[in-house]
JSON list of C-alpha atoms in Angstrom, two decimals:
[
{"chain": "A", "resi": 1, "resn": "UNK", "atom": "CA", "xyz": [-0.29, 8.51, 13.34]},
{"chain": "A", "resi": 2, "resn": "UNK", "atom": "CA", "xyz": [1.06, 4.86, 12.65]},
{"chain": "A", "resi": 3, "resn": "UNK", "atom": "CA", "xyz": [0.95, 3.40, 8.97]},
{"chain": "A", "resi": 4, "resn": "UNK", "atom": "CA", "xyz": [1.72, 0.66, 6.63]},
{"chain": "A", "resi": 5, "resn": "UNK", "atom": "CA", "xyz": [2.86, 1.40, 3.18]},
{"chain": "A", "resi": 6, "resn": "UNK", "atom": "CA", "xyz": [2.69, -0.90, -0.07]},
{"chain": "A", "resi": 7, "resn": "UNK", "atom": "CA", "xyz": [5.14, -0.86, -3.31]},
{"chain": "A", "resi": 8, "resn": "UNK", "atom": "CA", "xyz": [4.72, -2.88, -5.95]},
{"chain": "A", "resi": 9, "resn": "UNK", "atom": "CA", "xyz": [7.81, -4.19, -7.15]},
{"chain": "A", "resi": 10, "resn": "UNK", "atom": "CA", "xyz": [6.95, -5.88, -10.44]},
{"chain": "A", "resi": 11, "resn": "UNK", "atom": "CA", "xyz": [5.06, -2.70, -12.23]},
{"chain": "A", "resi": 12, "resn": "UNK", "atom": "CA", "xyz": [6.02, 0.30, -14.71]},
{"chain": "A", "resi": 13, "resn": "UNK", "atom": "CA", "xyz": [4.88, 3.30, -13.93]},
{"chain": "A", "resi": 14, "resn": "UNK", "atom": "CA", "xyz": [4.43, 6.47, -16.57]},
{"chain": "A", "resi": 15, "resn": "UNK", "atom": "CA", "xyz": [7.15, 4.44, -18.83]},
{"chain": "A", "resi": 16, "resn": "UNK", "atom": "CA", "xyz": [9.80, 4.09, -16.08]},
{"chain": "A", "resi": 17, "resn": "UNK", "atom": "CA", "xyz": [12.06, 0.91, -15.61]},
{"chain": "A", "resi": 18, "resn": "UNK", "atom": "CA", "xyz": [11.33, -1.28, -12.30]},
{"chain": "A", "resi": 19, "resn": "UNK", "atom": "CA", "xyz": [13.81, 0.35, -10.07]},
{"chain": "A", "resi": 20, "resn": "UNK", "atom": "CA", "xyz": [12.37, 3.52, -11.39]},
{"chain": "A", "resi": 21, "resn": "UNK", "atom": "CA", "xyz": [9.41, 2.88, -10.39]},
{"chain": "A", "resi": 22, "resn": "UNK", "atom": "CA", "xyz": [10.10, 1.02, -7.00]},
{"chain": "A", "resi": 23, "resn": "UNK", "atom": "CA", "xyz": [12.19, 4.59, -6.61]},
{"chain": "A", "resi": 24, "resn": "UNK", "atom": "CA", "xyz": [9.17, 6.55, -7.24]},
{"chain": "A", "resi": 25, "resn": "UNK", "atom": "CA", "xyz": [6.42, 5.17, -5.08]},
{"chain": "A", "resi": 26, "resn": "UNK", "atom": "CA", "xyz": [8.86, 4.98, -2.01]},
{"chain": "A", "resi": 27, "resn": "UNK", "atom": "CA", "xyz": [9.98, 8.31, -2.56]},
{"chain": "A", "resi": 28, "resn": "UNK", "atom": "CA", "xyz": [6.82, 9.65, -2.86]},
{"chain": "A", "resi": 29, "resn": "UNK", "atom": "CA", "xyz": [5.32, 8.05, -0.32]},
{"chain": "A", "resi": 30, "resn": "UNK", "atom": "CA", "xyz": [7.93, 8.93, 2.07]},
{"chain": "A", "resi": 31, "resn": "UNK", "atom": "CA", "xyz": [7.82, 12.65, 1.46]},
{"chain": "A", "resi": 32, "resn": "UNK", "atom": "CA", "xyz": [3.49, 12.34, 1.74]},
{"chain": "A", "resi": 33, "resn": "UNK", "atom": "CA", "xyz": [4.47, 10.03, 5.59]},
{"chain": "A", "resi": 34, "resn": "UNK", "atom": "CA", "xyz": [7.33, 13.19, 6.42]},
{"chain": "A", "resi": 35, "resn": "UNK", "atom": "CA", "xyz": [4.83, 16.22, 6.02]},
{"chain": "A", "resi": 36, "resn": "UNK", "atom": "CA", "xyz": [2.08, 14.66, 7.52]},
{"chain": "A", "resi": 37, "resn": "UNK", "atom": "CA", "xyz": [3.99, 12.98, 10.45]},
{"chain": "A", "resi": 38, "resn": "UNK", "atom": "CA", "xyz": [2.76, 9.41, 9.54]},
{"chain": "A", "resi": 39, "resn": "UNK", "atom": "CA", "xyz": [5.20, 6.94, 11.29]},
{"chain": "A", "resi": 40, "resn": "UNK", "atom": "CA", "xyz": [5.71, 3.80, 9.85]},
{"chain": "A", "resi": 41, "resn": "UNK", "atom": "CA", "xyz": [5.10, 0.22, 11.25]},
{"chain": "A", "resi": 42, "resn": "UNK", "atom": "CA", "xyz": [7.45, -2.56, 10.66]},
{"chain": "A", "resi": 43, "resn": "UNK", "atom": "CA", "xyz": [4.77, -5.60, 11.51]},
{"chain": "A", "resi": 44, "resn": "UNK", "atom": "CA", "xyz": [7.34, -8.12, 11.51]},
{"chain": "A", "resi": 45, "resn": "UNK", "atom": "CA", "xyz": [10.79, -8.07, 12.60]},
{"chain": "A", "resi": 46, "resn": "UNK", "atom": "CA", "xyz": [12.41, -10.21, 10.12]},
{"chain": "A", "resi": 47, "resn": "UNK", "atom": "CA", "xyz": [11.35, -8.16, 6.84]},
{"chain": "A", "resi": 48, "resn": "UNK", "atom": "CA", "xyz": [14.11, -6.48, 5.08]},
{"chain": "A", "resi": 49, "resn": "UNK", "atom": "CA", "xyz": [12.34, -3.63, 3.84]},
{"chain": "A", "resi": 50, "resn": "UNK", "atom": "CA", "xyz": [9.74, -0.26, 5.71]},
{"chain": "A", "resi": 51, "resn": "UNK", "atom": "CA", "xyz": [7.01, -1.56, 3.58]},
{"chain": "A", "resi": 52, "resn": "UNK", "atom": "CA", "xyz": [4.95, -4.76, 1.99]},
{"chain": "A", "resi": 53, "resn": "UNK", "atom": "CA", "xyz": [5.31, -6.05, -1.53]},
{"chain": "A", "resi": 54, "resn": "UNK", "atom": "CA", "xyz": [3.18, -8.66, -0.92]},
{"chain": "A", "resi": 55, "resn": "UNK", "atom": "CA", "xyz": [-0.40, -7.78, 0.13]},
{"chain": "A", "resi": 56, "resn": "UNK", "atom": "CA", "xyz": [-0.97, -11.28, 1.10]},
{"chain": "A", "resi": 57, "resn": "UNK", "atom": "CA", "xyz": [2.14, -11.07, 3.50]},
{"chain": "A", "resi": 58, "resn": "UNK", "atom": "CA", "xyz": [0.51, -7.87, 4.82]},
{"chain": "A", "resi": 59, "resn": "UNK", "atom": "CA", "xyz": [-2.39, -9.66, 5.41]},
{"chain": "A", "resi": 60, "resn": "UNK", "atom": "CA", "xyz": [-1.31, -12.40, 7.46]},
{"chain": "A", "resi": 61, "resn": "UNK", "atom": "CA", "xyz": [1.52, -10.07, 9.48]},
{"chain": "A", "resi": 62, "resn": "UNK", "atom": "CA", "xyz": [-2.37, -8.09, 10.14]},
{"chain": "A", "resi": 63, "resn": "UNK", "atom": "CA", "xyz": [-3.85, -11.17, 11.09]},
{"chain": "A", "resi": 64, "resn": "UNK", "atom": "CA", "xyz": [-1.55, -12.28, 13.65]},
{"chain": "A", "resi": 65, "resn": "UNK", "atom": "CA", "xyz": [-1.13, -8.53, 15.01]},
{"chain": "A", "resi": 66, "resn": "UNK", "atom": "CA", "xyz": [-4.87, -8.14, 15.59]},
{"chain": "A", "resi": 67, "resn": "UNK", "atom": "CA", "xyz": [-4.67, -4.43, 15.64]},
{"chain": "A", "resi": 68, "resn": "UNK", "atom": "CA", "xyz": [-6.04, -1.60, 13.92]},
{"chain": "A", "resi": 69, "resn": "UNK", "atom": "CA", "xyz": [-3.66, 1.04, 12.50]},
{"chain": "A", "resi": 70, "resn": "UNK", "atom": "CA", "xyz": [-4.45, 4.67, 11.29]},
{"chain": "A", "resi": 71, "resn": "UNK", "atom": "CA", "xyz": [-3.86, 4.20, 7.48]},
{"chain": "A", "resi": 72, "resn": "UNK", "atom": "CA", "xyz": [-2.32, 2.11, 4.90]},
{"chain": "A", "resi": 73, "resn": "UNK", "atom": "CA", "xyz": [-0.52, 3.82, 2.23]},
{"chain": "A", "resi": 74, "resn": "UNK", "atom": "CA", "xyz": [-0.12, 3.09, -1.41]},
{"chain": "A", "resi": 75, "resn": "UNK", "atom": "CA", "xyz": [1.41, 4.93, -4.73]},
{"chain": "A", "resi": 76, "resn": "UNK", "atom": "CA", "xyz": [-1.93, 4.85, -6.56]},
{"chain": "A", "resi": 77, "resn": "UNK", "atom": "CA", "xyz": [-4.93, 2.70, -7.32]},
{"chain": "A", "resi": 78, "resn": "UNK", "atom": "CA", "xyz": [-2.68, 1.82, -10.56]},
{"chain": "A", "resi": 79, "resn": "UNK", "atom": "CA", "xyz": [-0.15, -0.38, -8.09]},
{"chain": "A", "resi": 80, "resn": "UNK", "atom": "CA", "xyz": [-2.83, -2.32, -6.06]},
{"chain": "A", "resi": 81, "resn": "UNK", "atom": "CA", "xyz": [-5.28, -2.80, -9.21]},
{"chain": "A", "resi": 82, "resn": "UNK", "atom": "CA", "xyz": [-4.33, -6.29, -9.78]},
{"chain": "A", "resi": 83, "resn": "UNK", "atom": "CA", "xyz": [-4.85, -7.47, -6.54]},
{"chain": "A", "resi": 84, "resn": "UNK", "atom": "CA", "xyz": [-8.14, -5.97, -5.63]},
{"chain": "A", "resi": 85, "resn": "UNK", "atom": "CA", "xyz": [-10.04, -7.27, -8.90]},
{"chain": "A", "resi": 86, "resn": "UNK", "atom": "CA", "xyz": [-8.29, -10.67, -8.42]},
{"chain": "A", "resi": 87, "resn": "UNK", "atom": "CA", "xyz": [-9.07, -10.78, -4.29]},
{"chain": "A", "resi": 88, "resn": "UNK", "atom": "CA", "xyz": [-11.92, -8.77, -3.94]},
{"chain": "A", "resi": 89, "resn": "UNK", "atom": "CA", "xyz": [-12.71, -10.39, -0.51]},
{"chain": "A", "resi": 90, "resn": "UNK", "atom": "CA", "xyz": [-9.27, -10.24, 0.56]},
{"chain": "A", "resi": 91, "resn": "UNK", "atom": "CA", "xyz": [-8.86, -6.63, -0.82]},
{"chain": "A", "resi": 92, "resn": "UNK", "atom": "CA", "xyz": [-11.64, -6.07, 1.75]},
{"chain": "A", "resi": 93, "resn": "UNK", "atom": "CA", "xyz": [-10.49, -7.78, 4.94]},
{"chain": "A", "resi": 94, "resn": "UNK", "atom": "CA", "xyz": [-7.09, -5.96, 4.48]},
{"chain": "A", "resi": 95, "resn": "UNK", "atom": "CA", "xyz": [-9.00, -2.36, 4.36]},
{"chain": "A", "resi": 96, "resn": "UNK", "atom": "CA", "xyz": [-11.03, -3.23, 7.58]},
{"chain": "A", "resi": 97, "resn": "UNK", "atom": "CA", "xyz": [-7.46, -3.28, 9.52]},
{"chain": "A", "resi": 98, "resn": "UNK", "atom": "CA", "xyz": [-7.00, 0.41, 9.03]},
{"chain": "A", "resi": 99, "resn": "UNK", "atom": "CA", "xyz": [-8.94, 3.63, 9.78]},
{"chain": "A", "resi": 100, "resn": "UNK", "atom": "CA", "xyz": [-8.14, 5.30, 6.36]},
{"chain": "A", "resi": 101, "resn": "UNK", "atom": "CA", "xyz": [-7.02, 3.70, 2.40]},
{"chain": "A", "resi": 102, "resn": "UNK", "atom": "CA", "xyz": [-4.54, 6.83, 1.14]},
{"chain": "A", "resi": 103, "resn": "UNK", "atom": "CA", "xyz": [-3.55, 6.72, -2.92]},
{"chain": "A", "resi": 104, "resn": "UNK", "atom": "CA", "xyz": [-0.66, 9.33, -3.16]},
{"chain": "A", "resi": 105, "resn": "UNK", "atom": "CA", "xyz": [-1.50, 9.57, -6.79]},
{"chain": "A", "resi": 106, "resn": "UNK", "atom": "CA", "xyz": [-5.23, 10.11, -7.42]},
{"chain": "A", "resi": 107, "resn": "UNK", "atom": "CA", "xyz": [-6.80, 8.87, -10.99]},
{"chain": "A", "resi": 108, "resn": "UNK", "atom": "CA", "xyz": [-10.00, 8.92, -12.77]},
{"chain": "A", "resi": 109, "resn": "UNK", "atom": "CA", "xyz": [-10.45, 5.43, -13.55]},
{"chain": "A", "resi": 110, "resn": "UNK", "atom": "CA", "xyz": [-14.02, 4.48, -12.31]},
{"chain": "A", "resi": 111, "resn": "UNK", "atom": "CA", "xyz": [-14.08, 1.23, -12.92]},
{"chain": "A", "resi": 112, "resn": "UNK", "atom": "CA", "xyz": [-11.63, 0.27, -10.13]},
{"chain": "A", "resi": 113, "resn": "UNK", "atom": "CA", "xyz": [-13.22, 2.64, -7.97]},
{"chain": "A", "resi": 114, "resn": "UNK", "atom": "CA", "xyz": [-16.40, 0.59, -7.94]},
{"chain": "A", "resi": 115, "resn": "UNK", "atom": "CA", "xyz": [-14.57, -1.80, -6.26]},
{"chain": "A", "resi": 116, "resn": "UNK", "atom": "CA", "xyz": [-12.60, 0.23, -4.35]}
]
């Protein structure tokens, strides 16, 4: 399986500084792509980190790419929650390039998962 992860650089999580939280996401996600032999995609060559911090980077690395990939990964809802209420349309056109959305940490917040 190929993937894309996300981590949000500019949000607390559970009352953790930045780097905490940057520290958190990638390790989690990292351990969830290890035990379920998820290789990651580097879309474009000149990015200095594994994963996106900017989903509308993502999105245009996807756009030129043209390609479908077997999931995009993200910490929880909680770290892409900005984005989808503000870009709902966008939110969407990013899930169409991959086969399966995968929130490490699941939450009971309904409203975002109407939009979701």
């Amino acid at each position: 399986m190929k993937g894309i992860y996300f981590i949000n650089d500019r949000i607390q999580l559970n009352g953790l500084s930045i780097e905490e939280s940057i520290a958190l996401q990638e390790n989690s996600i990292k351990q969830y792509m290890t035990s379920r032999k998820i290789q990651s995609v580097k879309l474009n060559p000149y990015q200095l980190n594994d994963y996106y911090t900017i989903p509308h980077a993502l999105l245009y690395d996807l756009k030129k790419e043209k390609m479908i990939f077997d999931c995009f990964i993200y910490y929880s809802e909680q770290v892409m929650e900005k984005f989808i209420y503000t870009y709902p349309a966008k939110w969407l056109i990013l899930k169409s390039f991959f086969k399966e959305m995968i929130s490490i940490e699941k939450q009971n917040d309904l409203n975002i998962q109407k939009v979701i």
